[in-house]
XYZ file of C-alpha atoms in Angstrom:
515
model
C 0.000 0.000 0.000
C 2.353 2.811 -1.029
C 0.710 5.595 -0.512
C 3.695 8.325 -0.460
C 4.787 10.250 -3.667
C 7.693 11.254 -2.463
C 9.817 9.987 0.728
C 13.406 10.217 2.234
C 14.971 6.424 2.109
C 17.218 5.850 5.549
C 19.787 2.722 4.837
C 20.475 1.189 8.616
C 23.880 0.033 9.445
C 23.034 -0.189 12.804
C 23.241 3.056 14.846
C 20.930 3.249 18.066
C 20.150 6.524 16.603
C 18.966 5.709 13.229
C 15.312 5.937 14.087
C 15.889 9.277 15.228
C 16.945 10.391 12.088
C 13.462 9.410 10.822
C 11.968 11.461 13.640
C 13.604 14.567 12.577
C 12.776 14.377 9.010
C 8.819 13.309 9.966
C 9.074 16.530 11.939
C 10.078 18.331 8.742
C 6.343 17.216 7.622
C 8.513 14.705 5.258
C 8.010 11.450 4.885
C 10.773 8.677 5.218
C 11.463 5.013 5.705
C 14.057 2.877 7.184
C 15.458 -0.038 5.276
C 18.426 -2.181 6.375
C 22.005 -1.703 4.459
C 21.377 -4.859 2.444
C 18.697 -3.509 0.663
C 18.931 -4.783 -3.048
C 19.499 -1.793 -5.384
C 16.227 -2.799 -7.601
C 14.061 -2.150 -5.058
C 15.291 0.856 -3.861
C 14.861 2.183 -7.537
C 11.556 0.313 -7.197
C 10.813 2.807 -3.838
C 12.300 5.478 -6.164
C 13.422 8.315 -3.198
C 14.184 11.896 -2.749
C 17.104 11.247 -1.233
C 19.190 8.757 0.473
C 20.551 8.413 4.106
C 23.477 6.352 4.892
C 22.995 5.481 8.666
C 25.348 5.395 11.819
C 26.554 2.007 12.542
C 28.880 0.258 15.270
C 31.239 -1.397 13.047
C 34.429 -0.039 11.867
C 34.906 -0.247 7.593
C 37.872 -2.115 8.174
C 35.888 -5.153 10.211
C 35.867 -8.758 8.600
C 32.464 -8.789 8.179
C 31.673 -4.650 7.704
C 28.079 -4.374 6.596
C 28.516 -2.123 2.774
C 25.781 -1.286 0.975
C 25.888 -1.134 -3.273
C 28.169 1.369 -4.349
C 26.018 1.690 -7.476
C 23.851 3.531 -5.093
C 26.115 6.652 -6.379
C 25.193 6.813 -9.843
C 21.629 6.728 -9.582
C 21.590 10.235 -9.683
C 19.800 11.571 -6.108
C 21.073 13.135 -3.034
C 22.780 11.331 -0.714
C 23.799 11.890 2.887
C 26.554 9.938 4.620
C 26.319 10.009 8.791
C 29.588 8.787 10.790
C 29.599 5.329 9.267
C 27.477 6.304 6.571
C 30.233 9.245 5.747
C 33.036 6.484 5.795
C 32.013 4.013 3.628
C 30.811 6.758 1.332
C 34.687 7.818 1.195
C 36.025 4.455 1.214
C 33.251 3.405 -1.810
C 34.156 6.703 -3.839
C 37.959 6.554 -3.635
C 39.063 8.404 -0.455
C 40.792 6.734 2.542
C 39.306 5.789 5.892
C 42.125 4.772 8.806
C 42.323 4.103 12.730
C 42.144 7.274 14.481
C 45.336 8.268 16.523
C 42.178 9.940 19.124
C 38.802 8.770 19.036
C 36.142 11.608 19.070
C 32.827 10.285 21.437
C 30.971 12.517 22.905
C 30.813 16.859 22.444
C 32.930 18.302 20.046
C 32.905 22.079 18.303
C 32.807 22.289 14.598
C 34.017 24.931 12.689
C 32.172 25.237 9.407
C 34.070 26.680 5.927
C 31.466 26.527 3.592
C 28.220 27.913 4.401
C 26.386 26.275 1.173
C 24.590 23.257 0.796
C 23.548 21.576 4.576
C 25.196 24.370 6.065
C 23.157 27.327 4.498
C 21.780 29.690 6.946
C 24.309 28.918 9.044
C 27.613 31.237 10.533
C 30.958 30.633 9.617
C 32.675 32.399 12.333
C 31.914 30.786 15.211
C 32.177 27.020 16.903
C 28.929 24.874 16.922
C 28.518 22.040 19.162
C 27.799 18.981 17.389
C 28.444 15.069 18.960
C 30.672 12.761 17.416
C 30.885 8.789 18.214
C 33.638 7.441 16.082
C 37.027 5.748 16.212
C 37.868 6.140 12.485
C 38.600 8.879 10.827
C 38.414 10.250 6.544
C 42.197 10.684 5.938
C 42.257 11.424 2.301
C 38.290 12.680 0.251
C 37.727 11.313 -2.841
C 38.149 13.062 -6.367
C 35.392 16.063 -6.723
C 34.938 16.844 -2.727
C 35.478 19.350 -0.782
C 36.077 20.070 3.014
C 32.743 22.203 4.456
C 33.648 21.686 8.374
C 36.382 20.805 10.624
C 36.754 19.770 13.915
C 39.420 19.104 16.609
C 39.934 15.757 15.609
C 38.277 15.721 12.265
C 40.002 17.424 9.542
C 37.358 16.305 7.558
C 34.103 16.761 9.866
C 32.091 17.710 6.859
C 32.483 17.244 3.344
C 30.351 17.579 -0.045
C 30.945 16.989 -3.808
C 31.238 20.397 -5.803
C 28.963 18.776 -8.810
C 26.658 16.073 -7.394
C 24.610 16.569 -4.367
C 26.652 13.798 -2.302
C 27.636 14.749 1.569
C 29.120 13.302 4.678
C 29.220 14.345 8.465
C 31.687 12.543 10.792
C 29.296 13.435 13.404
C 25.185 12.861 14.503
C 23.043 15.655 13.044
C 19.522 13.688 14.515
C 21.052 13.742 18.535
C 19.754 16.516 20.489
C 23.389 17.200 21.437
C 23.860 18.512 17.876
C 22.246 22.192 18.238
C 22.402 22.510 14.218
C 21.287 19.446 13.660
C 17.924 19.780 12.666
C 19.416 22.925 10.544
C 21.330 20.388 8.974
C 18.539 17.874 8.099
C 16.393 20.327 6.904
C 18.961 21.455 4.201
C 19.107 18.239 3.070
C 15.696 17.606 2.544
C 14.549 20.581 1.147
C 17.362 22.444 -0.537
C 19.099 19.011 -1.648
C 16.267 16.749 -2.188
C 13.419 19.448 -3.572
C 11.047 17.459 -0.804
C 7.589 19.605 0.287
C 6.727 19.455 3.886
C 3.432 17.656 2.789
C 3.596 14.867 5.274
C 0.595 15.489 7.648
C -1.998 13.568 9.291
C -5.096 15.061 7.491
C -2.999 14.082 4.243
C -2.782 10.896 5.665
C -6.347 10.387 6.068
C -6.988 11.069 2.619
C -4.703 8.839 0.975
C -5.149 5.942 3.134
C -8.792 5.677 3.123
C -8.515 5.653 -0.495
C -5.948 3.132 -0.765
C -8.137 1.113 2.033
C -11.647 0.883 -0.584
C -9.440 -0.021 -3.305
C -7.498 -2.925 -1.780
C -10.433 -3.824 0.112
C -13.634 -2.992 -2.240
C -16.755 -4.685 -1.176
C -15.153 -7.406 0.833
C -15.704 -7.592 4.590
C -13.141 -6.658 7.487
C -12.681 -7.785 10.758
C -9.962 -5.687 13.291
C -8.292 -6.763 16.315
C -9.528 -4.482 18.770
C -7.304 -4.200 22.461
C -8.898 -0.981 23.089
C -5.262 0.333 23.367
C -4.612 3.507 20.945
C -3.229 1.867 18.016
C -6.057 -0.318 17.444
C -8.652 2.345 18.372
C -7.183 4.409 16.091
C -6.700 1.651 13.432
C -10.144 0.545 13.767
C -11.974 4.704 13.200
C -9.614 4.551 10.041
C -10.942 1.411 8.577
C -14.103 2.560 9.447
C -13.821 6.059 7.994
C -12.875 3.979 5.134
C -15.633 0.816 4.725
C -18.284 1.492 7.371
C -20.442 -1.280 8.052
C -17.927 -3.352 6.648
C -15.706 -3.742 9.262
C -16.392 -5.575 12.449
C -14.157 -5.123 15.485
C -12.998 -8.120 17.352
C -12.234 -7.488 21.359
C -10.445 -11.137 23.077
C -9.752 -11.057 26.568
C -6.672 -13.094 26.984
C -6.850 -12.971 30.618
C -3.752 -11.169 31.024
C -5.646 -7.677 31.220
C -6.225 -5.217 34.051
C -8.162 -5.327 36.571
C -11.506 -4.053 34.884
C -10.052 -3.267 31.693
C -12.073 -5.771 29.639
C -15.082 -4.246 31.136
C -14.519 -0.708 30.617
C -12.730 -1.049 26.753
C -16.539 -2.403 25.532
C -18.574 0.137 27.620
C -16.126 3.052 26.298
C -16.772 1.748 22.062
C -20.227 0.531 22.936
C -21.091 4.073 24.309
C -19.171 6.328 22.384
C -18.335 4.744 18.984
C -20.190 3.105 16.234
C -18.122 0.451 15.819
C -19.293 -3.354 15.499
C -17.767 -4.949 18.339
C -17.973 -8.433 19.422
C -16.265 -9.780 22.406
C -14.677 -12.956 23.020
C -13.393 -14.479 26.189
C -10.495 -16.692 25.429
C -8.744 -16.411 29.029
C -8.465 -20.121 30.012
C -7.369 -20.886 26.157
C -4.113 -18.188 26.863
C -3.339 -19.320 30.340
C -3.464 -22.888 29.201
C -1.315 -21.971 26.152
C 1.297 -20.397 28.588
C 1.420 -22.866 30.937
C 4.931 -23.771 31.745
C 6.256 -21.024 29.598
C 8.975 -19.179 30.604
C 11.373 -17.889 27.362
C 9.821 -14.297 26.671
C 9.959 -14.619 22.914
C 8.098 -18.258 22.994
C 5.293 -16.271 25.215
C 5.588 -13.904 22.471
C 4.601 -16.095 19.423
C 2.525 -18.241 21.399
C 0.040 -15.315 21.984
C 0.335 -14.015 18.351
C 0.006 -17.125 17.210
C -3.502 -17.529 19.798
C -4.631 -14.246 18.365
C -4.336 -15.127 14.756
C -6.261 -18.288 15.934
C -9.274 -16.841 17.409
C -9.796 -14.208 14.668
C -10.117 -16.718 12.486
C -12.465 -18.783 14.234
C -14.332 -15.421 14.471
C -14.243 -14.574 10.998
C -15.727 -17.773 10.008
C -18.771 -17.066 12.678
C -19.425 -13.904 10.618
C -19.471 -15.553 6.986
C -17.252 -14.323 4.004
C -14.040 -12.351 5.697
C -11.236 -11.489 3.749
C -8.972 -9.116 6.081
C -7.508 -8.354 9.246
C -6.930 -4.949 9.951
C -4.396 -4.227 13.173
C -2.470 -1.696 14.688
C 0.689 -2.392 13.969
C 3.582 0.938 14.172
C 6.696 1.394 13.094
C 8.633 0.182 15.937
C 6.906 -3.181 16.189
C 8.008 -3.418 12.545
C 11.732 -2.230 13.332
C 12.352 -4.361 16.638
C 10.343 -7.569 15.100
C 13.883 -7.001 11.895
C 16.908 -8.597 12.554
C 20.365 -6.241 11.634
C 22.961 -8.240 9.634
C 21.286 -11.785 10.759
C 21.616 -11.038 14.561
C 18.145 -12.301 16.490
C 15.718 -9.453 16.325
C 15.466 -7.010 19.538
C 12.232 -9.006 20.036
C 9.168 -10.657 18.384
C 6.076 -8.093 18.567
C 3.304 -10.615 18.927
C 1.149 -8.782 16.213
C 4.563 -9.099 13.677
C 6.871 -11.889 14.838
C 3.825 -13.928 16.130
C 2.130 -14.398 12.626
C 2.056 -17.815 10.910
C 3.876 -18.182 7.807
C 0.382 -19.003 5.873
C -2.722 -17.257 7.775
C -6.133 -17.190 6.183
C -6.566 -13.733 6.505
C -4.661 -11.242 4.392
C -3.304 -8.012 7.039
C -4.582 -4.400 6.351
C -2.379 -2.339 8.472
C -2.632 1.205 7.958
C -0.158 2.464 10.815
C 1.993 0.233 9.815
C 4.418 3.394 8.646
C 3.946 5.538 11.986
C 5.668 6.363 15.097
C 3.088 6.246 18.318
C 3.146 10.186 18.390
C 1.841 10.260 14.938
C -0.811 8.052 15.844
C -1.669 9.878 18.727
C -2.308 13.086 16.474
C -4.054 10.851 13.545
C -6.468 9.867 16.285
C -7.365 13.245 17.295
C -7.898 14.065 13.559
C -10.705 10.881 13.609
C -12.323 12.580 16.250
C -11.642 10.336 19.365
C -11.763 11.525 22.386
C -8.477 12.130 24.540
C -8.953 9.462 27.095
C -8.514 7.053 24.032
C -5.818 8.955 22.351
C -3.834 9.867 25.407
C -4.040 6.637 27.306
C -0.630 5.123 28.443
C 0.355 2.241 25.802
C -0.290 -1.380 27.123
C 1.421 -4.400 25.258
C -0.781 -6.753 22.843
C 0.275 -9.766 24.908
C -0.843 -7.705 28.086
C 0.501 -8.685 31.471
C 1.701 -11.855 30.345
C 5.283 -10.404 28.896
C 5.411 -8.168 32.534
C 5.635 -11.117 34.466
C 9.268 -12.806 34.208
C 9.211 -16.230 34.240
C 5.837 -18.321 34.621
C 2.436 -17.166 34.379
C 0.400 -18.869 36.986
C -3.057 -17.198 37.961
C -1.654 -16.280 41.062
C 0.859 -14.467 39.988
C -1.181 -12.119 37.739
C -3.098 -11.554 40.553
C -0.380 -10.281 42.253
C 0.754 -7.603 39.564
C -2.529 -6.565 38.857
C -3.094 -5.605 42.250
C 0.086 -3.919 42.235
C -0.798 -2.129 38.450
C -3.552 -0.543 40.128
C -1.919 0.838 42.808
C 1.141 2.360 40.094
C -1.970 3.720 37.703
C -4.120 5.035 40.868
C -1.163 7.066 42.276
C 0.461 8.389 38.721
C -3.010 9.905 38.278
C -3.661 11.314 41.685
C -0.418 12.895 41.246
C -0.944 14.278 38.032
C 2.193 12.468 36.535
C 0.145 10.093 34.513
C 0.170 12.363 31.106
C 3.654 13.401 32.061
C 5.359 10.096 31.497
C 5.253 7.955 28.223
C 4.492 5.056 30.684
C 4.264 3.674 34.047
C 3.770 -0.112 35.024
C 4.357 -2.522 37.818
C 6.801 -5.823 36.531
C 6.789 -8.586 38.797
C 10.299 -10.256 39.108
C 10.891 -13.879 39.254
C 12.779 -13.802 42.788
C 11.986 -13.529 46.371
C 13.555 -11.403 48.948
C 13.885 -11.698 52.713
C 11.442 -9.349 54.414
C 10.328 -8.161 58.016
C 6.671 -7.846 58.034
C 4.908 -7.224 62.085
C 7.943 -8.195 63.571
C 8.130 -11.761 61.683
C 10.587 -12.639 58.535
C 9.059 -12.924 55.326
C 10.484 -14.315 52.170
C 8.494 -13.368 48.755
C 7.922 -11.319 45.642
C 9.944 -8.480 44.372
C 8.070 -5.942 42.224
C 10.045 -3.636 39.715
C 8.494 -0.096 38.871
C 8.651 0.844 35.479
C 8.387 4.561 34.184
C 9.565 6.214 31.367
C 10.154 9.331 28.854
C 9.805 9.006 25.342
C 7.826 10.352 22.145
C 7.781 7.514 20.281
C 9.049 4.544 21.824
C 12.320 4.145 19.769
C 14.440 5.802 22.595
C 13.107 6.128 26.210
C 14.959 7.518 29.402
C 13.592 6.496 33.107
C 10.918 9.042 34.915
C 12.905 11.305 37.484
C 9.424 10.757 39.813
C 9.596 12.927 42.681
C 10.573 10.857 45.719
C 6.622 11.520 47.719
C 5.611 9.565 44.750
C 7.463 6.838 44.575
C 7.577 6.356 48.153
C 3.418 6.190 47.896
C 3.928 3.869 45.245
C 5.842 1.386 47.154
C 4.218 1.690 50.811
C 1.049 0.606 49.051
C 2.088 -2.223 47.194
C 3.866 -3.323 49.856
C 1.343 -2.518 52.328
C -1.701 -3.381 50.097
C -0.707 -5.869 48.018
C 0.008 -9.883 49.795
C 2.998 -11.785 48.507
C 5.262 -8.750 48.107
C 7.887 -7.331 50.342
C 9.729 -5.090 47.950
C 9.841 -2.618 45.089
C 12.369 -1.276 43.025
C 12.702 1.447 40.545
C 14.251 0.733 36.862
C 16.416 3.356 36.062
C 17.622 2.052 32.540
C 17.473 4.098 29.286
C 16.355 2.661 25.868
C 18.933 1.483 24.568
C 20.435 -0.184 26.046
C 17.571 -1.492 27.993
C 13.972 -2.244 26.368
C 10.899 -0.425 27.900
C 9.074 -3.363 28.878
C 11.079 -6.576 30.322
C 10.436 -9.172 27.660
């Protein structure tokens, strides 16, 4: 379902910062995608781009098993912008030379630009700009036809461009926040560069993608998988927009929801929505399916695999069905990808779940998005803010936020203690300050003193975190009253646990939830 007349194509090599990249250019109202390294040149002429963004990476050119990309990328005749890696093999590829440096630049550096044209336009000449560099190689000799455009302590060649195609390279990260002229830098590219129009909105979005929904669909029928979680919400007024009475939304209770969730997801569409929604209760069928499961990527699959299952048993009840619609994003899609035949950063149960052969062919119209795109989609559909606004909660629910095995009694447990973390964030007001907040309970017991006697059981981890679009994430800096409110309750409130702790791990290195 391409949809997109004109985009920005971002070639991974394996930076932790490469989806940030596409987060400044969809800020530019420009569209892009990311695609890994390998990416055969036919298809990328197939995708035919703007412009082309050679990614960060961790690997060095000189490694064994380097990941390269074609080098006929260069004579296919559109901009092309080389970042740290992505600047290094674009040397090495065109004829310059890449060697150890004698200093490795990580971290802050000041860049002193000579050439204010090209990604540097607007920009002055005559004093340093902070920019953040994260490499141990460095350009020693440019190619035939470039030119130096910046300079920095290290970096002789911070910044380069050829003087007759539209071909540049930065040593250092233009998409980090660190980088105050980065987004100066970006926007250069994509608009002086590539010629792009900042015509990437949401209302656009609409348009073209309820379009592009009736054709591929016409008068066939549509069932979506409904969690009453934003993406689906929003997937589901979309498809609806788009075939009315055709659709019909699907809610299963997997029995690894909230306490009262289930309950208050079908008042909230029966109520305020028009949608078709029928409700299944498949809670014994999940726990049973997850009994004696412990590997977080077979608990994974094994509810993908038990969704897949009962929407087709439900699209049979119904008659004639020809599609699933879902919500999947961008980050599902990203995380679900292996990079250079490493194991993925985990299987998203709505992508690494499916079967290879499933009845139903997928409509999924997010599918391109980051979650704070399809927060501002939704309030273009005309949902209400409780739906658009509400904290994300994982497809395979609380099944993936208990480590190890899922027993009844233990989801009793954390959904006691969920409360407790959701009824405090909001009595606080912190609830729409965070990205999330969530109680984990950890496979280990700790030694306690409970009314003067010793006990010995659960730990419970809190989980709360910044982000914008779950790519990158940073832990909460709660105030102290709140956490400590948090963990007398549980504690207090909650039987079987005698201590919390708080996660302080950013994304990367750490994922947001636990499996």
């Amino acid at each position: 379902m391409n949809i997109h007349n004109e985009k920005i194509l971002i070639l991974d090599f394996g930076s932790q910062t490469t989806q940030l990249i596409a987060r400044r250019i969809r800020e530019q109202k420009v569209y892009c995608e990311i695609h890994p390294f390998s990416t055969p040149l036919a298809e990328i002429k197939k995708m035919n781009p703007a412009g082309i963004i050679l990614s960060g990476g961790p690997r060095s050119v000189f490694d064994d098993d380097a990941p390269h990309s074609d080098p006929a990328l260069f004579d296919l005749g559109i901009p092309i912008l080389g970042i740290c890696y992505g600047a290094q093999l674009m040397m090495q590829q065109l004829g310059g030379k890449v060697e150890k440096a004698d200093k490795r630049e990580f971290g802050k550096a000041e860049l002193t630009i000579k050439d204010t044209d090209g990604i540097f336009a607007g920009l002055t000449s005559d004093t340093g700009h902070q920019v953040w560099m994260s490499h141990g190689d460095r350009i020693e000799m440019i190619p035939e036809g470039f030119k130096t455009t910046a300079e920095s302590g290290h970096s002789p060649y911070a910044a380069l461009r050829h003087t007759s195609k539209s071909f540049v390279a930065v040593q250092f990260h233009p998409e980090v926040v660190h980088t105050l002229i980065g987004n100066d830098i970006l926007r250069n590219f994509i608009f002086d560069l590539c010629k792009c129009s900042p015509s990437w909105t949401m209302s656009s979005f609409i348009e073209s993608t309820v379009q592009a929904v009736r054709e591929k669909v016409g008068d066939a029928r549509v069932i979506c998988a409904l969690s009453g979680g934003v993406d689906s919400s929003v997937v589901a007024a979309l498809v609806h927009r788009a075939i009315g009475d055709q659709l019909t939304c699907i809610y299963v209770n997997n029995g690894l929801m909230r306490i009262g969730e289930s309950e208050a997801i079908l008042k909230f569409f029966r109520d305020k929505t028009q949608l078709s929604v029928v409700d299944v209760d498949a809670s014994e069928f999940f726990l049973a399916e997850l009994d004696g499961v412990l590997d977080p990527e077979i608990k994974r699959k094994r509810i993908g695999l038990g969704f897949i299952k009962i929407f087709e048993e439900e699209a049979a009840k119904l008659g004639e069905v020809n599609y699933l619609a879902q919500g999947t994003l961008y980050p599902d899609v990203i995380e679900s990808v292996s990079f250079m035949g490493e194991a993925p950063i985990k299987s998203h149960h709505n992508v690494g779940g499916l079967p290879d052969v499933m009845k139903l062919d997928l409509i999924e119209p997010l599918r391109e998005l980051f979650k704070d795109e399809v927060r501002v989609l939704g309030l273009e559909l005309g949902l209400p803010e409780e739906a658009v606004y509400r904290q994300p909660f994982p497809g395979p629910g609380l099944g993936i936020r208990i480590m190890g095995e899922v027993s009844r009694e233990r989801l009793d447990i954390l959904r006691q203690a969920d409360v407790i973390v959701l009824e405090e964030m909001k009595k606080s007001g912190w609830y729409r300050k965070v990205w999330q907040s969530f109680a984990v309970l950890l496979p280990i017991q700790t030694v306690g003193v409970m009314g003067d006697g010793r006990t010995y059981e659960n730990v419970i981890a809190l989980r709360c975190v910044d982000s914008r679009d779950a790519m990158t994430a940073d832990w909460s800096k709660l105030p102290y009253d709140i956490l400590g409110s948090i963990s007398s309750r549980i504690i207090n409130e909650v039987r079987g646990v005698n201590r919390v702790v708080y996660d302080i791990s950013s994304k990367p290195p750490a994922t947001i939830e636990w499996e």
